[in-house]
mmCIF file of C-alpha atoms in Angstrom:
data_model
loop_
_atom_site.group_PDB
_atom_site.id
_atom_site.type_symbol
_atom_site.label_atom_id
_atom_site.label_comp_id
_atom_site.label_asym_id
_atom_site.label_seq_id
_atom_site.Cartn_x
_atom_site.Cartn_y
_atom_site.Cartn_z
ATOM 1 C CA MET A 70 77.646 69.585 34.928
ATOM 2 C CA ALA A 71 75.896 66.948 32.763
ATOM 3 C CA GLY A 72 74.027 65.598 35.785
ATOM 4 C CA SER A 73 72.871 69.073 36.716
ATOM 5 C CA GLY A 74 71.593 69.753 33.200
ATOM 6 C CA GLY A 75 69.647 66.448 33.061
ATOM 7 C CA LEU A 76 67.919 67.090 36.366
ATOM 8 C CA GLY A 77 67.061 70.588 35.298
ATOM 9 C CA GLY A 78 65.576 69.346 32.018
ATOM 10 C CA GLY A 79 63.501 66.663 33.804
ATOM 11 C CA ALA A 80 62.008 69.243 36.111
ATOM 12 C CA GLY A 81 60.845 71.284 33.177
ATOM 13 C CA GLY A 82 59.271 68.421 31.045
ATOM 14 C CA GLY A 83 58.694 65.419 33.305
ATOM 15 C CA GLN A 84 54.938 65.075 32.537
ATOM 16 C CA GLY A 85 55.441 64.997 28.772
ATOM 17 C CA ALA A 86 57.870 62.127 28.964
ATOM 18 C CA GLY A 87 55.228 59.576 30.072
ATOM 19 C CA ALA A 88 55.483 56.843 32.668
ATOM 20 C CA GLY A 89 58.564 54.814 33.471
ATOM 21 C CA GLN A 90 61.310 54.545 36.045
ATOM 22 C CA GLY A 91 63.288 57.451 34.650
ATOM 23 C CA ALA A 92 60.248 59.694 34.685
ATOM 24 C CA ALA A 93 59.404 58.717 38.252
ATOM 25 C CA LEU A 94 62.833 59.668 39.436
ATOM 26 C CA ARG A 95 62.523 62.974 37.683
ATOM 27 C CA GLY A 96 59.032 63.685 39.076
ATOM 28 C CA PRO A 97 58.213 66.193 41.827
ATOM 29 C CA ARG A 98 58.600 63.506 44.534
ATOM 30 C CA ALA A 99 62.203 62.665 43.569
ATOM 31 C CA PRO A 100 63.882 65.138 46.005
ATOM 32 C CA LEU A 101 61.843 63.748 48.893
ATOM 33 C CA LEU A 102 62.735 60.180 47.984
ATOM 34 C CA LEU A 103 66.432 60.995 47.720
ATOM 35 C CA ALA A 104 66.359 62.781 51.048
ATOM 36 C CA ALA A 105 64.662 59.795 52.698
ATOM 37 C CA LEU A 106 67.278 57.403 51.311
ATOM 38 C CA VAL A 107 70.162 59.573 52.536
ATOM 39 C CA LEU A 108 68.574 59.970 55.984
ATOM 40 C CA GLY A 109 68.008 56.245 56.279
ATOM 41 C CA ALA A 110 71.585 55.437 55.357
ATOM 42 C CA TYR A 111 72.858 57.960 57.900
ATOM 43 C CA CYS A 112 70.695 56.501 60.681
ATOM 44 C CA LEU A 113 71.951 52.995 59.950
ATOM 45 C CA CYS A 114 75.540 54.107 59.938
ATOM 46 C CA ALA A 115 75.097 55.960 63.207
ATOM 47 C CA LEU A 116 74.433 52.664 64.978
ATOM 48 C CA PRO A 117 77.603 50.979 66.313
ATOM 49 C CA GLY A 118 78.972 48.379 63.925
ATOM 50 C CA ARG A 119 76.423 49.066 61.143
ATOM 51 C CA CYS A 120 78.595 51.151 58.840
ATOM 52 C CA PRO A 121 81.329 49.621 56.715
ATOM 53 C CA PRO A 122 84.769 50.890 57.741
ATOM 54 C CA ALA A 123 85.118 53.029 54.659
ATOM 55 C CA ALA A 124 81.813 54.795 55.320
ATOM 56 C CA ARG A 125 82.651 56.004 58.822
ATOM 57 C CA ALA A 126 84.389 59.302 59.305
ATOM 58 C CA PRO A 127 87.878 58.564 60.603
ATOM 59 C CA VAL A 128 88.391 59.542 64.246
ATOM 60 C CA PRO A 129 91.837 61.074 64.749
ATOM 61 C CA ALA A 130 93.955 59.265 67.316
ATOM 62 C CA PRO A 131 94.869 61.358 70.372
ATOM 63 C CA ALA A 132 98.261 62.949 69.997
ATOM 64 C CA PRO A 133 100.887 61.470 72.312
ATOM 65 C CA ALA A 134 101.714 63.660 75.280
ATOM 66 C CA GLU A 135 104.773 65.698 74.455
ATOM 67 C CA PRO A 136 107.535 65.148 76.984
ATOM 68 C CA LEU A 137 108.615 68.076 79.101
ATOM 69 C CA ARG A 138 111.532 69.744 77.457
ATOM 70 C CA ALA A 139 114.240 71.951 78.786
ATOM 71 C CA VAL A 140 113.819 75.300 77.106
ATOM 72 C CA GLY A 141 116.878 77.432 76.919
ATOM 73 C CA PRO A 142 117.144 81.194 76.934
ATOM 74 C CA ARG A 143 114.937 82.901 74.333
ATOM 75 C CA GLY A 144 112.767 79.781 74.140
ATOM 76 C CA ALA A 145 115.249 77.512 72.356
ATOM 77 C CA PRO A 146 114.075 73.875 72.615
ATOM 78 C CA GLY A 147 116.200 71.417 74.493
ATOM 79 C CA LEU A 148 116.214 67.677 75.122
ATOM 80 C CA PRO A 149 113.338 65.635 76.576
ATOM 81 C CA VAL A 150 113.409 65.357 80.343
ATOM 82 C CA ALA A 151 113.026 61.990 82.042
ATOM 83 C CA SER A 152 109.758 61.248 83.790
ATOM 84 C CA GLY A 153 109.374 60.443 87.462
ATOM 85 C CA PRO A 154 107.062 60.787 90.460
ATOM 86 C CA GLY A 155 105.547 64.144 91.258
ATOM 87 C CA ARG A 156 105.295 67.035 88.863
ATOM 88 C CA ARG A 157 107.394 69.967 87.814
ATOM 89 C CA ARG A 158 106.229 73.444 88.625
ATOM 90 C CA PHE A 159 107.610 76.916 88.699
ATOM 91 C CA PRO A 160 109.365 77.633 92.003
ATOM 92 C CA GLN A 161 107.202 78.927 94.811
ATOM 93 C CA ALA A 162 110.287 80.527 96.367
ATOM 94 C CA LEU A 163 113.488 81.980 94.969
ATOM 95 C CA ILE A 164 116.816 82.827 96.563
ATOM 96 C CA VAL A 165 117.465 85.862 94.375
ATOM 97 C CA GLY A 166 120.694 87.156 95.882
ATOM 98 C CA VAL A 167 123.248 88.226 96.617
ATOM 99 C CA LYS A 168 126.459 86.815 95.219
ATOM 100 C CA LYS A 169 129.031 85.975 97.941
ATOM 101 C CA GLY A 170 126.423 86.631 100.601
ATOM 102 C CA GLY A 171 125.875 83.026 101.687
ATOM 103 C CA THR A 172 123.273 81.855 99.178
ATOM 104 C CA ARG A 173 124.927 78.486 98.561
ATOM 105 C CA ALA A 174 125.142 77.764 102.290
ATOM 106 C CA LEU A 175 121.478 78.634 102.772
ATOM 107 C CA LEU A 176 120.461 76.434 99.848
ATOM 108 C CA GLU A 177 122.393 73.444 101.185
ATOM 109 C CA PHE A 178 120.957 73.940 104.675
ATOM 110 C CA LEU A 179 117.396 74.095 103.328
ATOM 111 C CA ARG A 180 117.867 70.979 101.222
ATOM 112 C CA LEU A 181 117.985 69.014 104.458
ATOM 113 C CA HIS A 182 114.261 69.690 104.801
ATOM 114 C CA PRO A 183 112.127 66.856 103.366
ATOM 115 C CA ASP A 184 109.545 69.325 102.058
ATOM 116 C CA VAL A 185 112.041 71.372 100.042
ATOM 117 C CA ARG A 186 113.154 70.382 96.562
ATOM 118 C CA ALA A 187 115.796 72.609 95.055
ATOM 119 C CA LEU A 188 117.674 72.780 91.802
ATOM 120 C CA GLY A 189 121.369 72.401 92.583
ATOM 121 C CA SER A 190 122.655 74.546 89.726
ATOM 122 C CA GLU A 191 121.833 78.153 88.894
ATOM 123 C CA PRO A 192 119.719 78.168 85.703
ATOM 124 C CA HIS A 193 119.570 81.974 85.351
ATOM 125 C CA PHE A 194 116.193 81.709 83.628
ATOM 126 C CA PHE A 195 112.779 80.272 84.368
ATOM 127 C CA ASP A 196 111.679 76.959 82.965
ATOM 128 C CA ARG A 197 109.411 74.466 84.640
ATOM 129 C CA SER A 198 111.105 71.502 82.934
ATOM 130 C CA LEU A 199 114.388 72.351 84.652
ATOM 131 C CA MET A 200 112.812 72.186 88.090
ATOM 132 C CA PRO A 201 112.993 69.020 90.228
ATOM 133 C CA ARG A 202 109.794 67.020 90.566
ATOM 134 C CA THR A 203 107.840 67.718 93.730
ATOM 135 C CA LEU A 204 104.988 66.017 95.506
ATOM 136 C CA ASP A 205 101.974 67.779 96.975
ATOM 137 C CA GLY A 206 103.022 69.718 100.046
ATOM 138 C CA GLN A 207 106.637 70.140 98.888
ATOM 139 C CA ILE A 208 108.148 73.480 97.906
ATOM 140 C CA THR A 209 110.191 74.005 94.757
ATOM 141 C CA LEU A 210 113.142 76.313 95.421
ATOM 142 C CA GLU A 211 115.639 77.863 93.054
ATOM 143 C CA LYS A 212 118.773 79.926 93.720
ATOM 144 C CA THR A 213 120.313 82.387 91.296
ATOM 145 C CA PRO A 214 122.102 85.264 93.091
ATOM 146 C CA SER A 215 122.347 87.447 89.991
ATOM 147 C CA TYR A 216 118.573 87.950 89.923
ATOM 148 C CA PHE A 217 118.673 90.603 92.666
ATOM 149 C CA VAL A 218 120.916 92.911 90.646
ATOM 150 C CA THR A 219 119.441 92.219 87.194
ATOM 151 C CA ARG A 220 117.058 94.991 86.169
ATOM 152 C CA GLU A 221 114.830 92.738 84.060
ATOM 153 C CA ALA A 222 114.497 89.969 86.665
ATOM 154 C CA PRO A 223 111.659 91.443 88.802
ATOM 155 C CA GLY A 224 109.375 91.849 85.784
ATOM 156 C CA ARG A 225 110.085 88.355 84.517
ATOM 157 C CA ILE A 226 109.529 86.764 87.916
ATOM 158 C CA HIS A 227 106.361 88.779 88.496
ATOM 159 C CA GLY A 228 105.074 87.688 85.099
ATOM 160 C CA MET A 229 105.735 84.062 86.040
ATOM 161 C CA SER A 230 104.083 84.286 89.456
ATOM 162 C CA PRO A 231 103.399 87.457 91.443
ATOM 163 C CA ASP A 232 103.009 85.339 94.587
ATOM 164 C CA THR A 233 106.585 83.996 94.531
ATOM 165 C CA LYS A 234 108.385 84.269 97.855
ATOM 166 C CA LEU A 235 111.732 86.022 97.515
ATOM 167 C CA ILE A 236 114.739 85.389 99.752
ATOM 168 C CA VAL A 237 117.687 87.792 99.738
ATOM 169 C CA VAL A 238 120.861 86.860 101.618
ATOM 170 C CA VAL A 239 122.836 90.018 102.327
ATOM 171 C CA ARG A 240 126.240 90.588 103.849
ATOM 172 C CA ASN A 241 128.357 93.594 104.819
ATOM 173 C CA PRO A 242 128.918 95.095 101.347
ATOM 174 C CA VAL A 243 132.607 95.809 102.040
ATOM 175 C CA THR A 244 133.317 92.213 103.090
ATOM 176 C CA ARG A 245 131.160 90.967 100.229
ATOM 177 C CA ALA A 246 133.124 93.021 97.680
ATOM 178 C CA ILE A 247 136.463 91.697 98.963
ATOM 179 C CA SER A 248 135.126 88.132 98.864
ATOM 180 C CA ASP A 249 133.911 88.714 95.317
ATOM 181 C CA TYR A 250 137.353 89.995 94.352
ATOM 182 C CA ALA A 251 139.014 86.956 95.993
ATOM 183 C CA GLN A 252 136.895 84.623 93.888
ATOM 184 C CA THR A 253 137.751 86.438 90.673
ATOM 185 C CA LEU A 254 141.429 86.617 91.621
ATOM 186 C CA SER A 255 141.546 82.834 92.065
ATOM 187 C CA LYS A 256 140.459 82.469 88.439
ATOM 188 C CA THR A 257 142.460 85.417 87.068
ATOM 189 C CA PRO A 258 145.815 85.638 88.898
ATOM 190 C CA GLY A 259 146.954 88.716 86.968
ATOM 191 C CA LEU A 260 144.030 90.837 88.126
ATOM 192 C CA PRO A 261 144.800 94.425 89.241
ATOM 193 C CA SER A 262 144.687 95.115 92.969
ATOM 194 C CA PHE A 263 141.407 95.545 94.807
ATOM 195 C CA ARG A 264 142.219 99.196 95.391
ATOM 196 C CA ALA A 265 142.866 99.827 91.683
ATOM 197 C CA LEU A 266 139.495 98.346 90.754
ATOM 198 C CA ALA A 267 137.430 99.867 93.560
ATOM 199 C CA PHE A 268 138.563 103.477 93.093
ATOM 200 C CA ARG A 269 139.327 105.818 90.266
ATOM 201 C CA HIS A 270 142.608 107.688 90.354
ATOM 202 C CA GLY A 271 144.127 106.082 93.437
ATOM 203 C CA LEU A 272 141.757 106.790 96.312
ATOM 204 C CA GLY A 273 139.484 108.984 94.199
ATOM 205 C CA PRO A 274 135.744 108.386 93.672
ATOM 206 C CA VAL A 275 134.454 104.871 94.221
ATOM 207 C CA ASP A 276 133.951 103.103 90.904
ATOM 208 C CA THR A 277 130.348 101.894 91.009
ATOM 209 C CA ALA A 278 130.735 100.517 87.491
ATOM 210 C CA TRP A 279 132.755 97.641 88.978
ATOM 211 C CA SER A 280 130.291 94.848 89.716
ATOM 212 C CA ALA A 281 131.949 93.952 93.042
ATOM 213 C CA VAL A 282 131.075 97.433 94.303
ATOM 214 C CA ARG A 283 127.741 97.823 92.503
ATOM 215 C CA ILE A 284 126.200 94.637 93.951
ATOM 216 C CA GLY A 285 126.520 96.065 97.475
ATOM 217 C CA LEU A 286 124.151 98.963 96.709
ATOM 218 C CA TYR A 287 121.311 96.916 98.160
ATOM 219 C CA ALA A 288 118.883 99.811 98.588
ATOM 220 C CA GLN A 289 119.041 100.691 94.902
ATOM 221 C CA HIS A 290 118.438 97.114 93.785
ATOM 222 C CA LEU A 291 115.574 96.644 96.254
ATOM 223 C CA THR A 292 113.881 99.780 94.917
ATOM 224 C CA ASN A 293 113.689 98.098 91.531
ATOM 225 C CA TRP A 294 111.939 95.064 93.059
ATOM 226 C CA LEU A 295 109.502 97.028 95.198
ATOM 227 C CA ARG A 296 107.954 98.517 92.071
ATOM 228 C CA LEU A 297 106.328 95.126 91.495
ATOM 229 C CA PHE A 298 106.478 93.148 94.735
ATOM 230 C CA PRO A 299 105.285 94.217 98.201
ATOM 231 C CA LEU A 300 107.813 94.043 101.008
ATOM 232 C CA SER A 301 105.825 91.168 102.539
ATOM 233 C CA ARG A 302 106.981 88.883 99.716
ATOM 234 C CA PHE A 303 110.619 89.246 100.848
ATOM 235 C CA LEU A 304 112.730 87.690 103.560
ATOM 236 C CA PHE A 305 116.147 89.252 104.162
ATOM 237 C CA VAL A 306 118.665 86.818 105.602
ATOM 238 C CA SER A 307 121.857 87.978 107.299
ATOM 239 C CA GLY A 308 124.950 86.343 105.834
ATOM 240 C CA GLU A 309 126.796 87.070 109.085
ATOM 241 C CA ARG A 310 124.130 85.321 111.172
ATOM 242 C CA LEU A 311 124.172 82.346 108.824
ATOM 243 C CA VAL A 312 127.707 81.861 110.171
ATOM 244 C CA SER A 313 127.154 82.741 113.844
ATOM 245 C CA ASP A 314 123.663 81.220 114.210
ATOM 246 C CA PRO A 315 122.811 79.042 111.201
ATOM 247 C CA ALA A 316 119.905 77.263 112.916
ATOM 248 C CA GLY A 317 118.332 80.587 113.898
ATOM 249 C CA GLU A 318 118.484 82.045 110.389
ATOM 250 C CA VAL A 319 117.359 78.820 108.725
ATOM 251 C CA GLY A 320 114.518 78.713 111.248
ATOM 252 C CA ARG A 321 113.358 82.134 110.051
ATOM 253 C CA VAL A 322 113.461 80.893 106.463
ATOM 254 C CA GLN A 323 111.425 77.796 107.322
ATOM 255 C CA ASP A 324 108.817 80.007 108.996
ATOM 256 C CA PHE A 325 108.715 82.303 105.966
ATOM 257 C CA LEU A 326 108.133 79.334 103.652
ATOM 258 C CA GLY A 327 105.418 77.935 105.891
ATOM 259 C CA LEU A 328 107.469 74.849 106.754
ATOM 260 C CA LYS A 329 107.824 72.993 110.004
ATOM 261 C CA ARG A 330 111.157 73.738 111.707
ATOM 262 C CA VAL A 331 112.880 70.483 110.793
ATOM 263 C CA VAL A 332 116.409 71.871 110.273
ATOM 264 C CA THR A 333 117.703 72.747 113.756
ATOM 265 C CA ASP A 334 120.880 72.999 115.840
ATOM 266 C CA LYS A 335 121.417 69.258 115.646
ATOM 267 C CA HIS A 336 122.289 69.525 111.946
ATOM 268 C CA PHE A 337 125.269 71.901 112.304
ATOM 269 C CA TYR A 338 128.761 72.037 113.673
ATOM 270 C CA PHE A 339 131.308 74.828 113.378
ATOM 271 C CA ASN A 340 134.358 74.028 111.262
ATOM 272 C CA ALA A 341 137.233 76.098 112.651
ATOM 273 C CA THR A 342 139.402 75.466 109.590
ATOM 274 C CA LYS A 343 136.786 76.722 107.180
ATOM 275 C CA GLY A 344 135.542 79.417 109.506
ATOM 276 C CA PHE A 345 131.863 78.658 109.018
ATOM 277 C CA PRO A 346 129.264 76.033 109.991
ATOM 278 C CA CYS A 347 129.038 72.708 108.204
ATOM 279 C CA LEU A 348 126.423 69.984 108.092
ATOM 280 C CA LYS A 349 126.841 67.072 110.468
ATOM 281 C CA LYS A 350 125.176 64.788 107.969
ATOM 282 C CA ALA A 351 124.284 65.711 104.428
ATOM 283 C CA GLN A 352 120.986 64.588 102.952
ATOM 284 C CA GLY A 353 121.299 60.968 101.860
ATOM 285 C CA GLY A 354 124.886 60.793 103.119
ATOM 286 C CA SER A 355 126.595 59.232 106.073
ATOM 287 C CA ARG A 356 129.457 61.675 106.725
ATOM 288 C CA PRO A 357 129.645 65.334 107.701
ATOM 289 C CA ARG A 358 129.937 67.688 104.762
ATOM 290 C CA CYS A 359 131.145 71.233 104.246
ATOM 291 C CA LEU A 360 130.811 73.467 101.240
ATOM 292 C CA GLY A 361 133.483 73.111 98.581
ATOM 293 C CA LYS A 362 136.965 74.574 98.406
ATOM 294 C CA SER A 363 135.665 77.714 96.724
ATOM 295 C CA LYS A 364 133.850 78.620 99.962
ATOM 296 C CA GLY A 365 135.794 80.052 102.878
ATOM 297 C CA ARG A 366 138.878 80.886 100.830
ATOM 298 C CA PRO A 367 141.236 83.396 102.506
ATOM 299 C CA HIS A 368 140.747 87.006 101.507
ATOM 300 C CA PRO A 369 143.609 89.060 100.095
ATOM 301 C CA ARG A 370 144.990 91.770 102.330
ATOM 302 C CA VAL A 371 143.317 95.106 101.620
ATOM 303 C CA PRO A 372 144.803 98.313 103.116
ATOM 304 C CA GLU A 373 142.813 99.718 106.026
ATOM 305 C CA ALA A 374 142.503 103.085 104.281
ATOM 306 C CA VAL A 375 140.697 101.361 101.385
ATOM 307 C CA VAL A 376 138.358 99.514 103.744
ATOM 308 C CA ARG A 377 137.595 102.712 105.639
ATOM 309 C CA ARG A 378 136.804 104.641 102.451
ATOM 310 C CA LEU A 379 134.445 101.906 101.302
ATOM 311 C CA ARG A 380 132.680 101.824 104.673
ATOM 312 C CA ASP A 381 132.101 105.569 104.432
ATOM 313 C CA PHE A 382 130.811 105.173 100.885
ATOM 314 C CA TYR A 383 128.317 102.406 101.723
ATOM 315 C CA ARG A 384 127.057 103.900 105.008
ATOM 316 C CA PRO A 385 124.174 105.997 103.568
ATOM 317 C CA PHE A 386 123.118 103.144 101.304
ATOM 318 C CA ASN A 387 123.157 100.731 104.244
ATOM 319 C CA ARG A 388 121.054 103.008 106.405
ATOM 320 C CA ARG A 389 118.508 103.429 103.654
ATOM 321 C CA PHE A 390 118.410 99.646 103.249
ATOM 322 C CA TYR A 391 117.787 99.253 106.997
ATOM 323 C CA GLN A 392 114.844 101.667 106.744
ATOM 324 C CA MET A 393 113.406 99.918 103.692
ATOM 325 C CA THR A 394 113.574 96.444 105.218
ATOM 326 C CA GLY A 395 112.921 97.317 108.868
ATOM 327 C CA GLN A 396 116.105 95.425 109.846
ATOM 328 C CA ASP A 397 119.397 96.736 111.163
ATOM 329 C CA PHE A 398 122.141 94.405 109.969
ATOM 330 C CA GLY A 399 124.808 96.144 112.068
ATOM 331 C CA TRP A 400 127.311 96.850 109.315
ATOM 332 C CA ASP A 401 128.105 100.391 110.560
#
C-alpha cells in the first residue's frame, strides 16, 4: 500500500519536485521505462540457457503411466497387472451361454487357434485389464455362460461395444436341466430329487423359478438380447453337434469370427469313456487332453414320466426359438 501511495503522489506533483533520479522515475515516462525493462528481461529469459534456474517457470514432469489394474465389480480397484507384449482390449467376441450346454468344450477347442486369445476363467464382468494380451490380428474371447440369462447383461455388453460378436451354445433344455442338477447334486449330496425341484405338488405345474428349468427358456432370454443386438451378431452353436461333429461346429465358429479354419478333424478324437470328443494335443502340450472330471459325469436316473412332462413343457418354447434363430435343433 505504501508503494502505491508514493507512486500516486509522484504522479500528482512530479514537476514541483525538481530534477533528480527520484523525480525522473516518477515522471510521465516512468511507466514506459518500466515496461521496457520487464519486456527486455522476458526476452532474455526466453532464450535457452539465459534465465537463472529460479527465474524459469517450472515445467511439471510427465506423470508416470499408471499400470493397468484389475477392476472388480462396481469399479473397486485391484492389483497392478504385469506388462507383456501386445495390448489388452475388450473382447471382440463373447460366449454368453448357456450353462451345461458345452461352452467350456467350445472354449478349449477355440483356444487351439493361434489367432484366438481367451481368458480361462469366467470373470462375470467386463474389464480390459483382466483380458489376455493380444497382438494385431488376434481375437480376444471371453466365456461366461450366465450372461445369456442375466437381464442386465445385454445392456452392459452393448454399452461396452455394440459390435461384439455373441456366441450361444444351446442344448436340449431337458438334458441340460438334468446335467445342471447332476452338477449341483455332486456338490450338495442331500439335494431333493430332480422331480421335487422341477415340479410343484408332485407332477403339478413346472417350477420355472428353479434356475435349472428357467435357463432352458431360450426364446425368452433371446428376446431380451434382440432388443439391443440384431440377430446377425449371434451365432447359435448346437451342444449336441459339438459332441457328434466337433470340427464342423468349430468350423462354423471360426467362419463367424472371420478366422481361417485352423482347428479341424485332425485335432479331435472321441473318448468312449467320457462320451465326448477330446483334443489329440492341447495347445503347448504333448499329450492328448480331455476336459476335467466335472465334464461328462453320469446323470442321475430321472423317471420317464418326468422327462416326458418336461419335453411337453419346453416344446412351444423350443419351436419359437427355432423360428427366432432360423435353426431347427431337433429337440422335439
